[in-house]
Each structure stands twice: as C-alpha cells, then as structure tokens.
Coordinates of N, CA and C in Angstrom, one line a residue:
M1 N 0.9 -1.2 0.0 CA 0.0 0.0 0.0 C 0.9 1.2 0.0
N2 N 0.9 2.0 -1.0 CA 1.8 3.2 -1.2 C 1.1 4.5 -1.0
K3 N 0.0 4.5 -0.3 CA -0.7 5.7 -0.1 C 0.1 6.6 0.9
I4 N 0.0 7.9 0.6 CA 0.6 8.8 1.6 C -0.6 9.4 2.4
F5 N -0.5 9.2 3.7 CA -1.5 9.7 4.6 C -1.1 10.9 5.3
R6 N -2.0 11.8 5.4 CA -1.8 13.0 6.3 C -2.4 12.6 7.7
K7 N -1.8 13.2 8.7 CA -2.2 12.8 10.0 C -3.7 13.0 10.3
Q8 N -4.3 14.1 9.8 CA -5.7 14.3 10.0 C -6.6 13.4 9.2
Q9 N -6.0 12.7 8.2 CA -6.8 11.8 7.3 C -6.8 10.4 7.8
L10 N -6.0 10.1 8.8 CA -5.9 8.7 9.3 C -7.2 8.3 10.0
T11 N -7.6 7.1 9.8 CA -8.8 6.5 10.3 C -8.6 6.3 11.8
P12 N -9.5 6.8 12.7 CA -9.3 6.5 14.1 C -9.5 5.0 14.4
Y13 N -8.8 4.5 15.3 CA -8.8 3.1 15.8 C -10.3 2.6 16.0
E14 N -11.1 3.4 16.7 CA -12.4 3.0 17.0 C -13.4 3.1 15.8
A15 N -13.1 3.8 14.8 CA -14.0 4.0 13.7 C -14.0 2.8 12.7
D16 N -12.8 2.3 12.4 CA -12.8 1.2 11.4 C -11.5 0.5 11.6
Y17 N -11.6 -0.6 12.4 CA -10.4 -1.3 12.8 C -9.6 -1.9 11.6
A18 N -10.2 -2.5 10.6 CA -9.5 -3.0 9.5 C -8.8 -1.9 8.7
Q19 N -9.4 -0.8 8.5 CA -8.8 0.3 7.8 C -7.6 0.9 8.6
W20 N -7.8 1.0 9.9 CA -6.8 1.5 10.8 C -5.5 0.6 10.7
C21 N -5.8 -0.7 10.7 CA -4.6 -1.7 10.6 C -3.9 -1.5 9.3
A22 N -4.6 -1.4 8.2 CA -4.0 -1.2 6.9 C -3.2 0.1 6.9
E23 N -3.7 1.2 7.5 CA -3.0 2.5 7.5 C -1.8 2.4 8.4
Q24 N -1.9 1.7 9.5 CA -0.7 1.6 10.4 C 0.4 0.8 9.7
G25 N 0.0 -0.3 9.0 CA 1.0 -1.1 8.3 C 1.7 -0.3 7.2
A26 N 0.9 0.5 6.5 CA 1.5 1.4 5.5 C 2.5 2.4 6.1
L27 N 2.1 3.0 7.2 CA 2.9 4.0 7.8 C 4.2 3.4 8.3
L28 N 4.2 2.2 8.8 CA 5.4 1.4 9.2 C 6.3 1.2 8.0
R29 N 5.7 0.7 7.0 CA 6.5 0.4 5.7 C 7.1 1.7 5.2
E30 N 6.4 2.8 5.3 CA 7.0 4.1 4.8 C 7.9 4.7 5.7
G31 N 8.1 4.1 6.9 CA 9.0 4.7 7.9 C 8.5 5.9 8.6
R32 N 7.2 6.2 8.6 CA 6.6 7.4 9.1 C 6.2 7.1 10.6
L33 N 7.2 6.8 11.4 CA 7.0 6.4 12.8 C 6.3 7.5 13.6
S34 N 6.5 8.7 13.3 CA 5.9 9.8 14.1 C 4.4 9.9 13.9
D35 N 3.9 9.3 12.8 CA 2.5 9.4 12.4 C 1.7 8.1 13.0
L36 N 2.4 7.2 13.5 CA 1.8 6.0 14.0 C 0.9 6.3 15.3
D37 N -0.1 5.5 15.4 CA -1.0 5.5 16.6 C -0.3 4.6 17.6
R38 N 0.8 5.1 18.2 CA 1.7 4.2 19.0 C 1.0 3.5 20.2
E39 N 0.1 4.2 20.9 CA -0.6 3.6 22.0 C -1.4 2.4 21.6
N40 N -2.3 2.6 20.6 CA -3.2 1.5 20.2 C -2.4 0.4 19.5
L41 N -1.4 0.8 18.7 CA -0.5 -0.2 18.0 C 0.2 -1.1 19.0
A42 N 0.7 -0.5 20.1 CA 1.4 -1.2 21.1 C 0.4 -2.2 21.8
E43 N -0.8 -1.7 22.1 CA -1.8 -2.6 22.7 C -2.2 -3.7 21.8
E44 N -2.3 -3.5 20.5 CA -2.6 -4.6 19.6 C -1.5 -5.6 19.5
I45 N -0.3 -5.2 19.5 CA 0.9 -6.1 19.4 C 0.9 -7.0 20.7
E46 N 0.7 -6.3 21.8 CA 0.7 -7.1 23.1 C -0.5 -8.1 23.1
S47 N -1.6 -7.7 22.6 CA -2.8 -8.6 22.6 C -2.6 -9.8 21.7
L48 N -1.7 -9.7 20.7 CA -1.4 -10.9 19.9 C -0.9 -12.1 20.7
G49 N 0.0 -11.8 21.6 CA 0.6 -12.8 22.5 C -0.5 -13.4 23.5
R50 N -1.4 -12.4 24.0 CA -2.5 -12.9 24.9 C -3.4 -13.8 24.1
S51 N -3.7 -13.5 22.8 CA -4.6 -14.3 22.1 C -4.1 -15.7 21.9
D52 N -2.8 -15.8 21.6 CA -2.2 -17.2 21.5 C -2.3 -18.0 22.8
K53 N -2.1 -17.3 23.9 CA -2.3 -17.9 25.2 C -3.7 -18.4 25.5
R54 N -4.7 -17.5 25.1 CA -6.1 -17.9 25.2 C -6.4 -19.1 24.3
E55 N -5.8 -19.1 23.1 CA -6.1 -20.2 22.2 C -5.6 -21.5 22.8
I56 N -4.4 -21.4 23.3 CA -3.8 -22.7 23.9 C -4.7 -23.1 25.1
A57 N -5.2 -22.2 25.9 CA -6.0 -22.6 27.0 C -7.3 -23.2 26.5
S58 N -7.9 -22.6 25.5 CA -9.2 -23.1 25.0 C -9.0 -24.5 24.4
R59 N -7.9 -24.7 23.6 CA -7.6 -26.0 23.0 C -7.3 -27.1 24.1
L60 N -6.6 -26.6 25.1 CA -6.2 -27.5 26.2 C -7.4 -28.0 27.0
G61 N -8.4 -27.1 27.2 CA -9.6 -27.4 27.9 C -10.4 -28.4 27.1
T62 N -10.5 -28.2 25.8 CA -11.2 -29.2 24.9 C -10.5 -30.5 24.9
L63 N -9.2 -30.5 24.9 CA -8.4 -31.7 24.9 C -8.7 -32.5 26.2
I64 N -8.6 -31.8 27.3 CA -8.8 -32.5 28.6 C -10.2 -33.1 28.7
L65 N -11.2 -32.3 28.3 CA -12.6 -32.8 28.3 C -12.7 -34.1 27.6
H66 N -12.1 -34.2 26.4 CA -12.2 -35.4 25.6 C -11.3 -36.5 26.2
L67 N -10.2 -36.2 26.8 CA -9.4 -37.3 27.5 C -10.2 -37.8 28.7
L68 N -10.9 -37.0 29.4 CA -11.8 -37.4 30.5 C -12.9 -38.4 30.0
K69 N -13.6 -37.9 28.9 CA -14.6 -38.8 28.4 C -14.1 -40.1 27.9
W70 N -12.9 -40.0 27.2 CA -12.2 -41.2 26.7 C -11.9 -42.2 27.8
G71 N -11.3 -41.7 28.9 CA -10.9 -42.5 30.0 C -12.0 -43.0 30.9
F72 N -13.1 -42.2 31.0 CA -14.1 -42.6 32.0 C -15.4 -43.1 31.3
Q73 N -15.4 -43.1 30.0 CA -16.6 -43.7 29.3 C -16.1 -44.5 28.1
P74 N -15.3 -45.6 28.4 CA -14.7 -46.4 27.3 C -15.7 -47.0 26.4
E75 N -16.9 -47.3 26.9 CA -17.9 -47.9 26.1 C -18.5 -47.0 25.1
Q76 N -18.3 -45.7 25.3 CA -18.9 -44.6 24.5 C -17.9 -44.0 23.5
R77 N -16.7 -44.5 23.5 CA -15.6 -43.9 22.6 C -16.1 -43.7 21.2
K78 N -15.8 -42.5 20.7 CA -16.3 -42.2 19.3 C -15.1 -41.8 18.5
T79 N -15.3 -41.9 17.2 CA -14.2 -41.5 16.2 C -14.0 -40.0 16.4
G80 N -15.1 -39.2 16.6 CA -15.0 -37.8 16.8 C -14.2 -37.4 18.0
W81 N -14.3 -38.2 19.1 CA -13.4 -37.9 20.2 C -12.0 -38.0 19.9
L82 N -11.7 -39.1 19.2 CA -10.3 -39.4 18.7 C -9.8 -38.2 17.9
L83 N -10.6 -37.8 16.9 CA -10.2 -36.7 16.0 C -10.0 -35.4 16.8
T84 N -10.9 -35.2 17.7 CA -10.7 -33.9 18.5 C -9.5 -34.0 19.4
I85 N -9.2 -35.1 20.0 CA -7.9 -35.2 20.8 C -6.7 -35.0 19.9
R86 N -6.7 -35.6 18.8 CA -5.5 -35.5 17.9 C -5.4 -34.0 17.3
E87 N -6.5 -33.4 17.0 CA -6.5 -32.1 16.5 C -6.0 -31.1 17.5
Q88 N -6.5 -31.2 18.7 CA -6.1 -30.2 19.8 C -4.6 -30.3 20.1
R89 N -4.1 -31.5 20.1 CA -2.7 -31.7 20.4 C -1.9 -31.1 19.2
H90 N -2.3 -31.4 18.0 CA -1.6 -30.8 16.8 C -1.6 -29.3 16.9
R91 N -2.8 -28.7 17.1 CA -2.9 -27.2 17.1 C -2.1 -26.6 18.2
I92 N -2.1 -27.2 19.4 CA -1.3 -26.6 20.5 C 0.2 -26.7 20.1
G93 N 0.6 -27.8 19.5 CA 2.0 -28.0 19.1 C 2.4 -27.0 18.1
K94 N 1.5 -26.7 17.1 CA 1.8 -25.7 16.1 C 2.0 -24.3 16.7
L95 N 1.1 -23.9 17.7 CA 1.2 -22.6 18.3 C 2.5 -22.5 19.1
I96 N 2.9 -23.6 19.7 CA 4.2 -23.5 20.5 C 5.4 -23.5 19.5
D97 N 5.3 -24.2 18.4 CA 6.4 -24.2 17.4 C 6.5 -22.8 16.8
E98 N 5.4 -22.1 16.6 CA 5.5 -20.7 16.1 C 5.9 -19.7 17.1
S99 N 5.7 -20.0 18.4 CA 6.1 -19.1 19.5 C 6.6 -19.9 20.6
P100 N 7.9 -20.3 20.5 CA 8.5 -21.2 21.5 C 8.4 -20.6 22.9
S101 N 8.3 -19.3 23.1 CA 8.2 -18.7 24.4 C 6.9 -19.2 25.1
L102 N 6.0 -19.8 24.4 CA 4.7 -20.2 25.0 C 4.8 -21.7 25.5
K103 N 6.0 -22.3 25.4 CA 6.1 -23.7 25.7 C 5.6 -24.1 27.1
A104 N 5.8 -23.2 28.1 CA 5.4 -23.5 29.5 C 3.9 -23.2 29.7
C105 N 3.2 -22.6 28.7 CA 1.8 -22.1 28.8 C 0.9 -23.3 29.1
P106 N 0.9 -24.4 28.4 CA 0.0 -25.5 28.8 C 0.2 -26.0 30.2
R107 N 1.4 -26.1 30.6 CA 1.7 -26.6 32.0 C 1.1 -25.7 33.0
K108 N 1.2 -24.4 32.8 CA 0.7 -23.4 33.7 C -0.8 -23.3 33.7
Q109 N -1.4 -23.7 32.6 CA -2.9 -23.6 32.5 C -3.6 -24.9 32.8
L110 N -2.8 -26.0 33.0 CA -3.4 -27.3 33.2 C -4.4 -27.4 34.3
T111 N -4.1 -26.9 35.5 CA -5.0 -27.0 36.6 C -6.3 -26.3 36.4
G112 N -6.3 -25.1 35.9 CA -7.5 -24.3 35.7 C -8.3 -24.9 34.6
E113 N -7.7 -25.3 33.5 CA -8.5 -25.9 32.4 C -9.0 -27.2 32.8
F114 N -8.3 -28.0 33.6 CA -8.9 -29.3 34.1 C -10.1 -29.1 34.9
E115 N -10.1 -28.1 35.8 CA -11.3 -27.8 36.7 C -12.5 -27.6 35.9
F116 N -12.4 -26.8 34.8 CA -13.6 -26.5 34.0 C -14.0 -27.7 33.1
A117 N -12.9 -28.4 32.5 CA -13.2 -29.6 31.7 C -13.9 -30.7 32.5
R118 N -13.5 -30.8 33.8 CA -14.2 -31.8 34.7 C -15.7 -31.5 34.8
L119 N -16.0 -30.2 35.0 CA -17.4 -29.8 35.1 C -18.2 -30.1 33.8
K120 N -17.5 -29.8 32.7 CA -18.2 -30.1 31.4 C -18.3 -31.6 31.2
A121 N -17.3 -32.4 31.6 CA -17.4 -33.8 31.5 C -18.5 -34.4 32.3
I122 N -18.7 -33.9 33.5 CA -19.8 -34.3 34.4 C -21.2 -34.0 33.7
D123 N -21.3 -32.8 33.1 CA -22.5 -32.4 32.4 C -22.7 -33.2 31.2
E124 N -21.7 -33.4 30.4 CA -21.8 -34.1 29.1 C -22.1 -35.6 29.2
T125 N -21.4 -36.2 30.2 CA -21.5 -37.7 30.4 C -22.7 -38.1 31.2
G126 N -23.2 -37.3 32.1 CA -24.2 -37.6 33.0 C -23.7 -38.5 34.2
L127 N -22.4 -38.7 34.2 CA -21.9 -39.5 35.3 C -21.8 -38.6 36.6
P128 N -21.9 -39.3 37.8 CA -21.9 -38.5 39.0 C -20.5 -37.8 39.2
E129 N -20.6 -36.6 39.9 CA -19.4 -35.8 40.1 C -18.3 -36.6 40.7
K130 N -18.6 -37.5 41.7 CA -17.6 -38.3 42.4 C -16.9 -39.3 41.5
H131 N -17.4 -39.5 40.3 CA -16.8 -40.4 39.3 C -15.5 -39.8 38.8
F132 N -15.4 -38.5 38.8 CA -14.2 -37.9 38.2 C -13.3 -37.4 39.3
P133 N -12.0 -37.5 39.1 CA -11.0 -37.0 40.1 C -11.1 -35.5 40.3
V134 N -10.8 -35.0 41.5 CA -10.8 -33.5 41.8 C -9.6 -32.9 41.2
D135 N -8.5 -33.6 41.2 CA -7.2 -33.1 40.7 C -6.9 -33.8 39.3
C136 N -6.3 -33.1 38.5 CA -6.0 -33.6 37.1 C -5.1 -34.9 37.2
P137 N -5.6 -36.0 36.7 CA -4.9 -37.2 36.8 C -3.8 -37.4 35.7
Y138 N -3.7 -36.4 34.8 CA -2.7 -36.5 33.7 C -1.6 -35.5 33.9
Q139 N -0.4 -35.9 33.5 CA 0.8 -35.0 33.4 C 0.7 -34.3 32.1
I140 N 1.2 -33.1 32.0 CA 1.1 -32.3 30.8 C 1.8 -33.0 29.6
A141 N 2.9 -33.7 29.9 CA 3.6 -34.4 28.8 C 2.6 -35.5 28.2
D142 N 1.9 -36.1 29.0 CA 0.9 -37.1 28.5 C -0.2 -36.5 27.8
V143 N -0.8 -35.4 28.3 CA -1.9 -34.7 27.7 C -1.5 -34.3 26.2
L144 N -0.3 -33.9 26.0 CA 0.2 -33.4 24.7 C 0.8 -34.5 23.8
D145 N 0.9 -35.7 24.4 CA 1.6 -36.8 23.7 C 0.5 -37.4 22.7
Q146 N 0.8 -37.5 21.4 CA -0.1 -38.0 20.4 C -0.4 -39.5 20.7
D147 N 0.4 -40.2 21.4 CA 0.2 -41.6 21.6 C -0.5 -41.9 22.9
F148 N -0.7 -40.9 23.8 CA -1.3 -41.2 25.1 C -2.8 -41.1 25.0
F149 N -3.5 -42.2 25.5 CA -4.9 -42.3 25.6 C -5.2 -42.9 26.9
P150 N -5.9 -42.3 27.8 CA -6.1 -42.8 29.2 C -7.1 -44.0 29.1
G151 N -7.1 -44.8 30.2 CA -8.0 -45.9 30.3 C -7.6 -47.1 29.6
E152 N -8.6 -47.9 29.4 CA -8.4 -49.2 28.7 C -7.9 -49.1 27.4
P153 N -7.0 -50.1 27.0 CA -6.5 -50.1 25.6 C -7.7 -50.2 24.6
W154 N -7.5 -49.8 23.4 CA -8.5 -49.8 22.4 C -8.0 -50.1 21.0
L155 N -8.9 -50.5 20.2 CA -8.6 -50.7 18.7 C -9.5 -49.8 17.9
P156 N -9.0 -49.3 16.8 CA -9.9 -48.4 16.0 C -11.2 -49.0 15.6
N157 N -11.3 -50.3 15.5 CA -12.6 -50.9 15.1 C -13.6 -50.9 16.3
Q158 N -13.1 -50.5 17.5 CA -14.0 -50.5 18.6 C -14.7 -49.1 18.8
L159 N -14.4 -48.2 18.0 CA -14.9 -46.8 18.1 C -16.3 -46.8 17.5
I160 N -17.2 -46.0 18.1 CA -18.5 -45.7 17.6 C -18.3 -44.7 16.5
R161 N -18.9 -44.9 15.4 CA -18.8 -44.0 14.2 C -19.8 -42.9 14.5
D162 N -19.4 -41.6 14.4 CA -20.3 -40.5 14.7 C -21.1 -40.2 13.4

C-alpha cells in the first residue's frame, strides 16, 4: 500500500479497525513512525501474545474434556473424540512451534483448564461428580503426547462412528 496519509486523514482506531490496521501497516513500511498511533498499536501487538495464550487454554480445555470422556466412558468412545484429541494436540503444538516462548503455557494452564473440563465432562456424560477426580490425573507431557490415551486399551474398530 503506497498511499501517503496526512495525520488528520488517518482513520481512528475506534472508527474502522480493518482500515486502521491497513493504514498503520503502510505507515510502518513508509518509515513514518511519528504518524503511528503508538498507544493503540502497542496494545494490539501485546494482545497478539495474549490471544495465543487464550487459544492454547481453549484447546487444552477441549483436549482434557475429551481425554476425560475417553478414559471414563470407554464404552462410548467415538471417532469424533479421537479426532478432537488429535487435532487439539496438533494445534497446540503448532502454536508452540510458532512461538516457543509459550512452551510453558500448557503446563501453567493445566489445573485451571482441568477444573472446567471436569465440570463439562460431568454435564456431558451424566456421570456423578464423584466419578471424576478432583485433581488432574494427567501429566502435561501425557496430555500433549499423540500416543497417550487414558483408560483401557482400544482398537480403531471399537470406536463408535459418529
């Protein structure tokens, strides 16, 4: 984008976010640092890291929920559960590969995500609350390991097709 912007012609952050982003990118490329909306730009850059952490937490919660269902309802195991477990592990791994500084993030979020996943597992399975452990029974290395599946061993032909 080779537009030349005058300061008064710049789109305010609150008015049109997409346009503001395009203009800020153009200003950076043109080296017009004094014309940048530094405060909002800094906030946006900082929020990128927070959004990756939130995504890891969300994916970790989904992963733990499915591990709980897998381990505590072996007779109900579904292909969809398997696919969800594999996908969440894969996506978390990709986020960490792209931002290695987030490697400790899943370990730090494990307890909090387990607590909510446990409640969801109780609601989804209909099993009594006492059926599920209060503390996470999994180590983070196992949670993220593509070969780890809790509970009884299984064969692909034993899965219920969704």
